[in-house]
PDB file of C-alpha atoms and ligand atoms in Angstrom:
ATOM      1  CA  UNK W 885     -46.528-101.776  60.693  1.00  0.00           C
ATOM      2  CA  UNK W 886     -45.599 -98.730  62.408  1.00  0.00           C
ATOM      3  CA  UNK W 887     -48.971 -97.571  64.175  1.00  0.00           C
ATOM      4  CA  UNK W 888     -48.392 -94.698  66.081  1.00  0.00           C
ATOM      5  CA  UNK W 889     -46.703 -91.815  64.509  1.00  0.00           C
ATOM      6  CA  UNK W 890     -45.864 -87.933  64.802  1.00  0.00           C
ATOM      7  CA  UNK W 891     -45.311 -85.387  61.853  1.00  0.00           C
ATOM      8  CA  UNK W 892     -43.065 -82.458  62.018  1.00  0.00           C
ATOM      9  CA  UNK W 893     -42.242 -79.696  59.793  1.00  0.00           C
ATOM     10  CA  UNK W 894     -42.211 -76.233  59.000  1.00  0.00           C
ATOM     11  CA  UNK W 895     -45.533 -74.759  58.662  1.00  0.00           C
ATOM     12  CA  UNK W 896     -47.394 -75.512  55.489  1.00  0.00           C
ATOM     13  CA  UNK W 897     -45.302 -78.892  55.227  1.00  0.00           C
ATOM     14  CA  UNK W 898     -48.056 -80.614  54.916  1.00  0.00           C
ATOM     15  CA  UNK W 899     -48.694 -82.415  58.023  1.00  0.00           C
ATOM     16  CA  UNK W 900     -52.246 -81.981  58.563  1.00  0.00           C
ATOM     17  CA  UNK W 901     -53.031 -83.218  54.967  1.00  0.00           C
ATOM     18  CA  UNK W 902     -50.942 -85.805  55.374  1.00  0.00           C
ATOM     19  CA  UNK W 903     -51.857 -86.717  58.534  1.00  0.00           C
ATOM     20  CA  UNK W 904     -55.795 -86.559  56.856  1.00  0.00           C
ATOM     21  CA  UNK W 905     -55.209 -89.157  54.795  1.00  0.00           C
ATOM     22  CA  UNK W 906     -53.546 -91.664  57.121  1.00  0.00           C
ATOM     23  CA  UNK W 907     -56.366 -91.505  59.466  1.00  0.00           C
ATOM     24  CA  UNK W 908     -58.741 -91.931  56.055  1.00  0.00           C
ATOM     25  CA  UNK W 909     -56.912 -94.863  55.118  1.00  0.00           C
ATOM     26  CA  UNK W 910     -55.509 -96.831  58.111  1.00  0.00           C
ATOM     27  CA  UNK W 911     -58.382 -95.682  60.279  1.00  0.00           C
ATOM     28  CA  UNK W 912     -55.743 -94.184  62.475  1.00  0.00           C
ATOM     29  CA  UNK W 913     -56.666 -91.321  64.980  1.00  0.00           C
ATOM     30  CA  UNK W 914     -56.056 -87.894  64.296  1.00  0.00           C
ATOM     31  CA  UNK W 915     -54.590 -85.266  66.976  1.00  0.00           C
ATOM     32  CA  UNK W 916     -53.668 -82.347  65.368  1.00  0.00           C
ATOM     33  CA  UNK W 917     -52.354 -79.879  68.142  1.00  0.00           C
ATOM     34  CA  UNK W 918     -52.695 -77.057  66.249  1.00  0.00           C
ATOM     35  CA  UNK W 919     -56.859 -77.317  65.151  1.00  0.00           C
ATOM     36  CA  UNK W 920     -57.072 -78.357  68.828  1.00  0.00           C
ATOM     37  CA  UNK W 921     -55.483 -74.894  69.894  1.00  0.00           C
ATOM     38  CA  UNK W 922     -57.593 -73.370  67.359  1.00  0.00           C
ATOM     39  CA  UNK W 923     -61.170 -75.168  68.624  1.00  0.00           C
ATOM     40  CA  UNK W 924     -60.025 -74.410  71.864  1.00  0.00           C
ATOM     41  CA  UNK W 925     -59.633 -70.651  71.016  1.00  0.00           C
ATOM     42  CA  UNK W 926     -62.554 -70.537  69.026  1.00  0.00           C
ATOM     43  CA  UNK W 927     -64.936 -71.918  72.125  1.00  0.00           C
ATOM     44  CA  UNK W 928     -64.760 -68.927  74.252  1.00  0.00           C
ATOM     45  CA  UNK W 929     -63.239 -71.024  77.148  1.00  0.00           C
ATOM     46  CA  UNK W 930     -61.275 -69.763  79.761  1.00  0.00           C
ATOM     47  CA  UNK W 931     -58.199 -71.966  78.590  1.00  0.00           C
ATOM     48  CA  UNK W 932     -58.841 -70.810  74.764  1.00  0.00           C
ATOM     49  CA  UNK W 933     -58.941 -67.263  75.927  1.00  0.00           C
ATOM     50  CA  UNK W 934     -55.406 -67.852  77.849  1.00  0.00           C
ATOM     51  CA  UNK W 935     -53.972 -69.607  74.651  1.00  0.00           C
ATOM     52  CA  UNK W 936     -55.212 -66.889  71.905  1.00  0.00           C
ATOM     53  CA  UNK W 937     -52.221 -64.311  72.114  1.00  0.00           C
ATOM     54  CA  UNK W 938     -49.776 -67.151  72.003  1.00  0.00           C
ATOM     55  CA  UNK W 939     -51.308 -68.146  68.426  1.00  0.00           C
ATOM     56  CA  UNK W 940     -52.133 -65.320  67.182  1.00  0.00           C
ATOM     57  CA  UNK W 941     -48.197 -64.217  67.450  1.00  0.00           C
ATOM     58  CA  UNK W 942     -47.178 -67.410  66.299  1.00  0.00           C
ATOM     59  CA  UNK W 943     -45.211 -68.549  69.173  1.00  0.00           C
ATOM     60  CA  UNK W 944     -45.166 -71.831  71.046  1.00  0.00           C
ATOM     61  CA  UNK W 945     -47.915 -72.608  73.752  1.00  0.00           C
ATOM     62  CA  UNK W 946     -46.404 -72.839  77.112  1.00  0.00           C
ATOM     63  CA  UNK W 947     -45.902 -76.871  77.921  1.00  0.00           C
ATOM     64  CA  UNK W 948     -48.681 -75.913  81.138  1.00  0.00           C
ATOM     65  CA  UNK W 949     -51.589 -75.164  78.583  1.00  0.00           C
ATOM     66  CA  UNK W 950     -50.311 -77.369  76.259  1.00  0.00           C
ATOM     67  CA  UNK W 951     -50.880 -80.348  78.857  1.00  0.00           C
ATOM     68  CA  UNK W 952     -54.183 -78.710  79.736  1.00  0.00           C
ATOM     69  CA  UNK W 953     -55.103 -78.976  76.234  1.00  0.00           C
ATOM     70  CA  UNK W 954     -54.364 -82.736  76.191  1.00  0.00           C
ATOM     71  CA  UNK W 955     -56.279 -83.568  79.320  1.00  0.00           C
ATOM     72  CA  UNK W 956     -59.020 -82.824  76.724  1.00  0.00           C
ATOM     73  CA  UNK W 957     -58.415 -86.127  74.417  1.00  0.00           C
ATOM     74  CA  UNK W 958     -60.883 -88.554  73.755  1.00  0.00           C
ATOM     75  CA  UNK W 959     -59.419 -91.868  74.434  1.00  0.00           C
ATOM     76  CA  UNK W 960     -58.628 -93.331  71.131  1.00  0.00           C
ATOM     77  CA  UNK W 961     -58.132 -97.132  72.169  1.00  0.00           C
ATOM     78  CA  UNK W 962     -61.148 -98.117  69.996  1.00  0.00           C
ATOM     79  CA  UNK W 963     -58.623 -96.701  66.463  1.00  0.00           C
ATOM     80  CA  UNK W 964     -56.299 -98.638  64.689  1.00  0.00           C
ATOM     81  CA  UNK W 965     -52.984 -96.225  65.113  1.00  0.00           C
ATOM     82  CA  UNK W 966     -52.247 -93.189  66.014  1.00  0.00           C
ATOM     83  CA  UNK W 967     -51.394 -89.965  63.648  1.00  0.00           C
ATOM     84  CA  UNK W 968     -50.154 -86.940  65.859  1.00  0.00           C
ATOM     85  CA  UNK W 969     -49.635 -83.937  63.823  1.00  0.00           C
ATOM     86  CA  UNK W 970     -47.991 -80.398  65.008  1.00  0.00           C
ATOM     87  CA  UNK W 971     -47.031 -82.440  68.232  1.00  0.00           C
ATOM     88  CA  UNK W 972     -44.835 -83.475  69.440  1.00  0.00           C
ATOM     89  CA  UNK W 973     -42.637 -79.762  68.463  1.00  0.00           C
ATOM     90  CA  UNK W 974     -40.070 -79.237  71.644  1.00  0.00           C
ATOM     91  CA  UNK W 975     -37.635 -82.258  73.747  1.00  0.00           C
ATOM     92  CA  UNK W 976     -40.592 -81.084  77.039  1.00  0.00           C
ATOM     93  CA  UNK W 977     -43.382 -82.100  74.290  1.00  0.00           C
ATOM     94  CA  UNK W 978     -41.652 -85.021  73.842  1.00  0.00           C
ATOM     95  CA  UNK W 979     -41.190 -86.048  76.990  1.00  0.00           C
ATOM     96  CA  UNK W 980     -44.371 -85.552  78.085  1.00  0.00           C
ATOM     97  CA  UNK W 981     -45.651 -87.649  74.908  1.00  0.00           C
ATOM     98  CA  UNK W 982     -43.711 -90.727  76.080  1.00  0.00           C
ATOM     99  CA  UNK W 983     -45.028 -90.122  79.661  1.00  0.00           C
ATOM    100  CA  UNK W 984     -49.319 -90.176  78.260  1.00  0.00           C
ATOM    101  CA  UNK W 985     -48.653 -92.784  75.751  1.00  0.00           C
ATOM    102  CA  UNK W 986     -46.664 -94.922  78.529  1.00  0.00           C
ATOM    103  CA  UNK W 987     -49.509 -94.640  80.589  1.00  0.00           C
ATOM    104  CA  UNK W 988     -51.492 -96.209  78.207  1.00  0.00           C
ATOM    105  CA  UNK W 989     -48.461 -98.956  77.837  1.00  0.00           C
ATOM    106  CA  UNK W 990     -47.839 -97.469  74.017  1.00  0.00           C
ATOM    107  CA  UNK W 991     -45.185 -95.872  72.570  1.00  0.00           C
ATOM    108  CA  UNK W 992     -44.605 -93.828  69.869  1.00  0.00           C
ATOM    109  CA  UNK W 993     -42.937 -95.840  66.691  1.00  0.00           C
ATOM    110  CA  UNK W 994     -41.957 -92.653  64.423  1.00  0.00           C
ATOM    111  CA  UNK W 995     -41.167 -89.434  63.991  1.00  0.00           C
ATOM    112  CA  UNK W 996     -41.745 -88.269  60.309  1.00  0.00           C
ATOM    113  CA  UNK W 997     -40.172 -84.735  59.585  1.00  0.00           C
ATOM    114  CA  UNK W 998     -42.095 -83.865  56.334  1.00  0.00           C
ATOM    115  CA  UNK W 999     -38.571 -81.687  54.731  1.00  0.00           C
ATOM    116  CA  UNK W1000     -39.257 -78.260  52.870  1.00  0.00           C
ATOM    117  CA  UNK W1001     -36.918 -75.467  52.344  1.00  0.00           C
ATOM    118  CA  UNK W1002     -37.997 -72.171  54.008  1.00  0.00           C
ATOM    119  CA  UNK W1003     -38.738 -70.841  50.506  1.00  0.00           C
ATOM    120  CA  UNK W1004     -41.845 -73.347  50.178  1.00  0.00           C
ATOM    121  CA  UNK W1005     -42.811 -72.892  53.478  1.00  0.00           C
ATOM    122  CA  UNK W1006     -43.341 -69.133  52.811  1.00  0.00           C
ATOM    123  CA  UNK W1007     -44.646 -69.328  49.267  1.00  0.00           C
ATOM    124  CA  UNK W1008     -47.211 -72.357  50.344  1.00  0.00           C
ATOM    125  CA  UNK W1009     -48.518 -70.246  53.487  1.00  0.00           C
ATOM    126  CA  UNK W1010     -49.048 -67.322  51.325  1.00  0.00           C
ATOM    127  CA  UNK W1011     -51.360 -69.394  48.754  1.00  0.00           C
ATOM    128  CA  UNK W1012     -53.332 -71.014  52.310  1.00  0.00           C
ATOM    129  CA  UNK W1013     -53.501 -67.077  53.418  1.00  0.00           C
ATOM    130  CA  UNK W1014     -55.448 -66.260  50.457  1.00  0.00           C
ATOM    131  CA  UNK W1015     -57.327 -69.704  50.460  1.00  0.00           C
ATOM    132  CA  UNK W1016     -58.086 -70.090  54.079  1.00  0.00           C
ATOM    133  CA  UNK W1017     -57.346 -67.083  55.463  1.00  0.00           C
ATOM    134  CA  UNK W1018     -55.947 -68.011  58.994  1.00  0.00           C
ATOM    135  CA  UNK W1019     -55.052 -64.650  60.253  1.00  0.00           C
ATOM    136  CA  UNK W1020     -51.257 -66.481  61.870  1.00  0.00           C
ATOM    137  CA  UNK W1021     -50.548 -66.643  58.086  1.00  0.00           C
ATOM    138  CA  UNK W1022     -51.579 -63.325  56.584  1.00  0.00           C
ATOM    139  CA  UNK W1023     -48.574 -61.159  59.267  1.00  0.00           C
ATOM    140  CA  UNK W1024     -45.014 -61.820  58.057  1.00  0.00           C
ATOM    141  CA  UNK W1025     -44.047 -60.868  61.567  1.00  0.00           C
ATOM    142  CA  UNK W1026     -45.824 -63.946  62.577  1.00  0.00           C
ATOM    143  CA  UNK W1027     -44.828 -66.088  59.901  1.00  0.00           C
ATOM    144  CA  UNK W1028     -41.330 -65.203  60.621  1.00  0.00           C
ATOM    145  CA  UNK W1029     -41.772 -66.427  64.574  1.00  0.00           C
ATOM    146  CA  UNK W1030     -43.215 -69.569  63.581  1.00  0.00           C
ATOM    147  CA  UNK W1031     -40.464 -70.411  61.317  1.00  0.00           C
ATOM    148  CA  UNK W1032     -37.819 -69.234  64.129  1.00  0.00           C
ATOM    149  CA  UNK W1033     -39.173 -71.261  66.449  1.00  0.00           C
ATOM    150  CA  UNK W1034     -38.936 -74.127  64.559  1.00  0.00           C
ATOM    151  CA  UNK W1035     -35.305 -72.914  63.318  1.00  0.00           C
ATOM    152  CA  UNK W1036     -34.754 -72.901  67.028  1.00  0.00           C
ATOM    153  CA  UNK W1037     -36.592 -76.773  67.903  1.00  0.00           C
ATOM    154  CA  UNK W1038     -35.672 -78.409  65.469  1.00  0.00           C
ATOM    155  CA  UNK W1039     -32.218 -79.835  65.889  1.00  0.00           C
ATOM    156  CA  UNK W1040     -32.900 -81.144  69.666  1.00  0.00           C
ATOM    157  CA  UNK W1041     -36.199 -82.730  68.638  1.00  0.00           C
ATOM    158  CA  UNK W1042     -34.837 -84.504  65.657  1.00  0.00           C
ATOM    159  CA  UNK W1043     -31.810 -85.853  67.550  1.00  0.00           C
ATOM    160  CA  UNK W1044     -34.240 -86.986  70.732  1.00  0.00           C
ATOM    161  CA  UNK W1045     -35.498 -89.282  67.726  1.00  0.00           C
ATOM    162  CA  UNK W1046     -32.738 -90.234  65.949  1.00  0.00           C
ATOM    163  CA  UNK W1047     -31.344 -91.164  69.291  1.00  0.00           C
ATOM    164  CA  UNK W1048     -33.809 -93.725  69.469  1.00  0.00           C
ATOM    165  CA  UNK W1049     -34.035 -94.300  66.092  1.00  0.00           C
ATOM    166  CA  UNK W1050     -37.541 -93.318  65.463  1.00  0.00           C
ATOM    167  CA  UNK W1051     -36.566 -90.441  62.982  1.00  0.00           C
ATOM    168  CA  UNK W1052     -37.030 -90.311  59.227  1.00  0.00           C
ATOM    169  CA  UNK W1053     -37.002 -87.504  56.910  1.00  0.00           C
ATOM    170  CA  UNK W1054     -39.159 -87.061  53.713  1.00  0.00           C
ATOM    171  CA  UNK W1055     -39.000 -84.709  51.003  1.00  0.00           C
ATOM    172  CA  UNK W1056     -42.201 -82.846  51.792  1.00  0.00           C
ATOM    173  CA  UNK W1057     -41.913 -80.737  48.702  1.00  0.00           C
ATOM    174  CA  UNK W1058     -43.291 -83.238  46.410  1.00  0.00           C
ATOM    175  CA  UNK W1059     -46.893 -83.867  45.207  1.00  0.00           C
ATOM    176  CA  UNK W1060     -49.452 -84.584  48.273  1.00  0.00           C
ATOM    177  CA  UNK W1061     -49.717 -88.208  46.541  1.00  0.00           C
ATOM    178  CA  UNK W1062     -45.815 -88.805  46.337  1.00  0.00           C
ATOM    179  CA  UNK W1063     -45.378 -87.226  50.057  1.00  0.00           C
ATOM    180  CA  UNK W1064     -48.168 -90.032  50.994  1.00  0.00           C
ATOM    181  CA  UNK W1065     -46.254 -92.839  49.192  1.00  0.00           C
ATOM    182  CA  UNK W1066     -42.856 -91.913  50.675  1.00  0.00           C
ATOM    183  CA  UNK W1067     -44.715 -91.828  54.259  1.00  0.00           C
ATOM    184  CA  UNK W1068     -46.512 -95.377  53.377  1.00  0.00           C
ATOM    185  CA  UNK W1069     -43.125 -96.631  52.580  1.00  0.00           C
ATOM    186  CA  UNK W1070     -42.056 -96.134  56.238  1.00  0.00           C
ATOM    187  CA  UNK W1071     -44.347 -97.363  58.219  1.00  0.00           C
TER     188      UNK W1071
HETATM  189  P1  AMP Z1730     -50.129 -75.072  63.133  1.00  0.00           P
HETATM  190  O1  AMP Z1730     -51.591 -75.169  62.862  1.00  0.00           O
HETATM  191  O2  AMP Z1730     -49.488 -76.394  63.326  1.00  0.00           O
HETATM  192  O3  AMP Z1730     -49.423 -74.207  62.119  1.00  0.00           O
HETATM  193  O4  AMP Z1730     -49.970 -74.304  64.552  1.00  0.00           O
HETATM  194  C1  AMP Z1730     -50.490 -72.977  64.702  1.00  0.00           C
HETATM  195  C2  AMP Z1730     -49.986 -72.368  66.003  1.00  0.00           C
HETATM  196  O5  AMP Z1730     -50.472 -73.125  67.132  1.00  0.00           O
HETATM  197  C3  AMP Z1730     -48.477 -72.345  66.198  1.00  0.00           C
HETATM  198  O6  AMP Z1730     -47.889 -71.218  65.555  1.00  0.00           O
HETATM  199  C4  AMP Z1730     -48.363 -72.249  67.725  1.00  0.00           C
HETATM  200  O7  AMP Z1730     -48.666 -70.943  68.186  1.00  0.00           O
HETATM  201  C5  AMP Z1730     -49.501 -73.161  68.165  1.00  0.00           C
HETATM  202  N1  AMP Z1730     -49.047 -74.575  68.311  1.00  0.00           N
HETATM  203  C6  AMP Z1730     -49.294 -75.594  67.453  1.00  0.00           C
HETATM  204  N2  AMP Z1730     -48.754 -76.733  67.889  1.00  0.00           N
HETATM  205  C7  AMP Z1730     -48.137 -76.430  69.058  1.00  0.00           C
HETATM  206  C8  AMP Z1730     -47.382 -77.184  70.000  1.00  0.00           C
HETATM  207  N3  AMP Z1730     -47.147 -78.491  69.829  1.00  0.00           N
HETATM  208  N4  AMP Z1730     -46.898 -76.527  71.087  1.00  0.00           N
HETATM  209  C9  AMP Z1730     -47.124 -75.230  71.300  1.00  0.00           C
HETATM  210  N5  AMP Z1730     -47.827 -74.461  70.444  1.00  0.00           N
HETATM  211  C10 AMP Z1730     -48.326 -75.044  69.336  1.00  0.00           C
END
């Protein structure tokens, strides 16, 4: 079984729910770079306060904070698997993924590029706007970065992967339940 995994995907693909119930299930551990950035911001800290503007305009975090950010993990030997969601999402993220998880002698098995049209992505952010109300999805000008910079990402990331042949793509626009299934199927 494939143990130690990465979702990709527009925003609103569904990654972090997905990623939720993989971690439920397989007792995997869950690093979702975008709730870190989000704790991180929401602490006050000094490194939150130099990440804020960067979210809040829905840009990428430079690579610098990013690996600041990740000197913060809790080693996660004691889990079964690992379920990385939101990261790896550039070829230097990448990278610097197979660097930490060599270091620990691991590597990463998958990564699982949960597919939705653009469409979806915009009409499922605009129903999590009025549920959750995360200010980066409420601004169309920041919608519109986020899904340009993964526009932009994209192709180099998924190559790096298929390269290796640790890519797979899954129809993301299905129910949460089929998505899961599809992902189960892989691993
Ligand atoms: P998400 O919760 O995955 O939609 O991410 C929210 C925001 O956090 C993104 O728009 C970026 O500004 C930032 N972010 C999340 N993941 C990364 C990453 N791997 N690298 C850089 N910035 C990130």
């Amino acid at each position: 079984m494939k143990k130690i995994i990465a979702l990709y995907g527009l925003a609103a693909a569904g990654k972090t729910t997905q990623a939720e119930l993989l971690a439920k299930k397989y007792g995997f551990y869950q690093f979702g770079m975008g709730d870190r950035l989000r704790a991180e911001i929401n602490s006050g800290s000094e490194l939150g306060k130099k990440i804020a503007d960067t979210v809040a305009s829905g840009l990428l975090v430079s690579d610098d904070l990013i690996t600041q950010v990740l000197q913060n993990i809790q080693e996660p030997a004691k889990k079964d698997g690992i379920i990385f969601d939101g990261f790896p999402r550039m070829i230097p993220q990448a990278k610097l993924l197979d660097k930490i998880l060599e270091e620990a002698e691991l590597e990463l098995d998958l990564l699982i590029l949960l597919d939705i049209t653009i469409e979806e992505a915009e009409k499922r952010i605009a129903n999590r706007a009025e549920m959750t109300g995360r200010s980066d999805d409420k601004d169309k000008a920041v919608v519109n970065n986020r899904l340009e910079v993964f526009r932009q990402e994209s192709q180099p990331l998924i190559a790096y992967y298929q390269e290796k042949g640790k890519f797979v793509k899954i129809d993301g626009s299905k129910n949460i339940e089929e998505v899961f299934a599809e992902i189960e199927r892989n691993l």
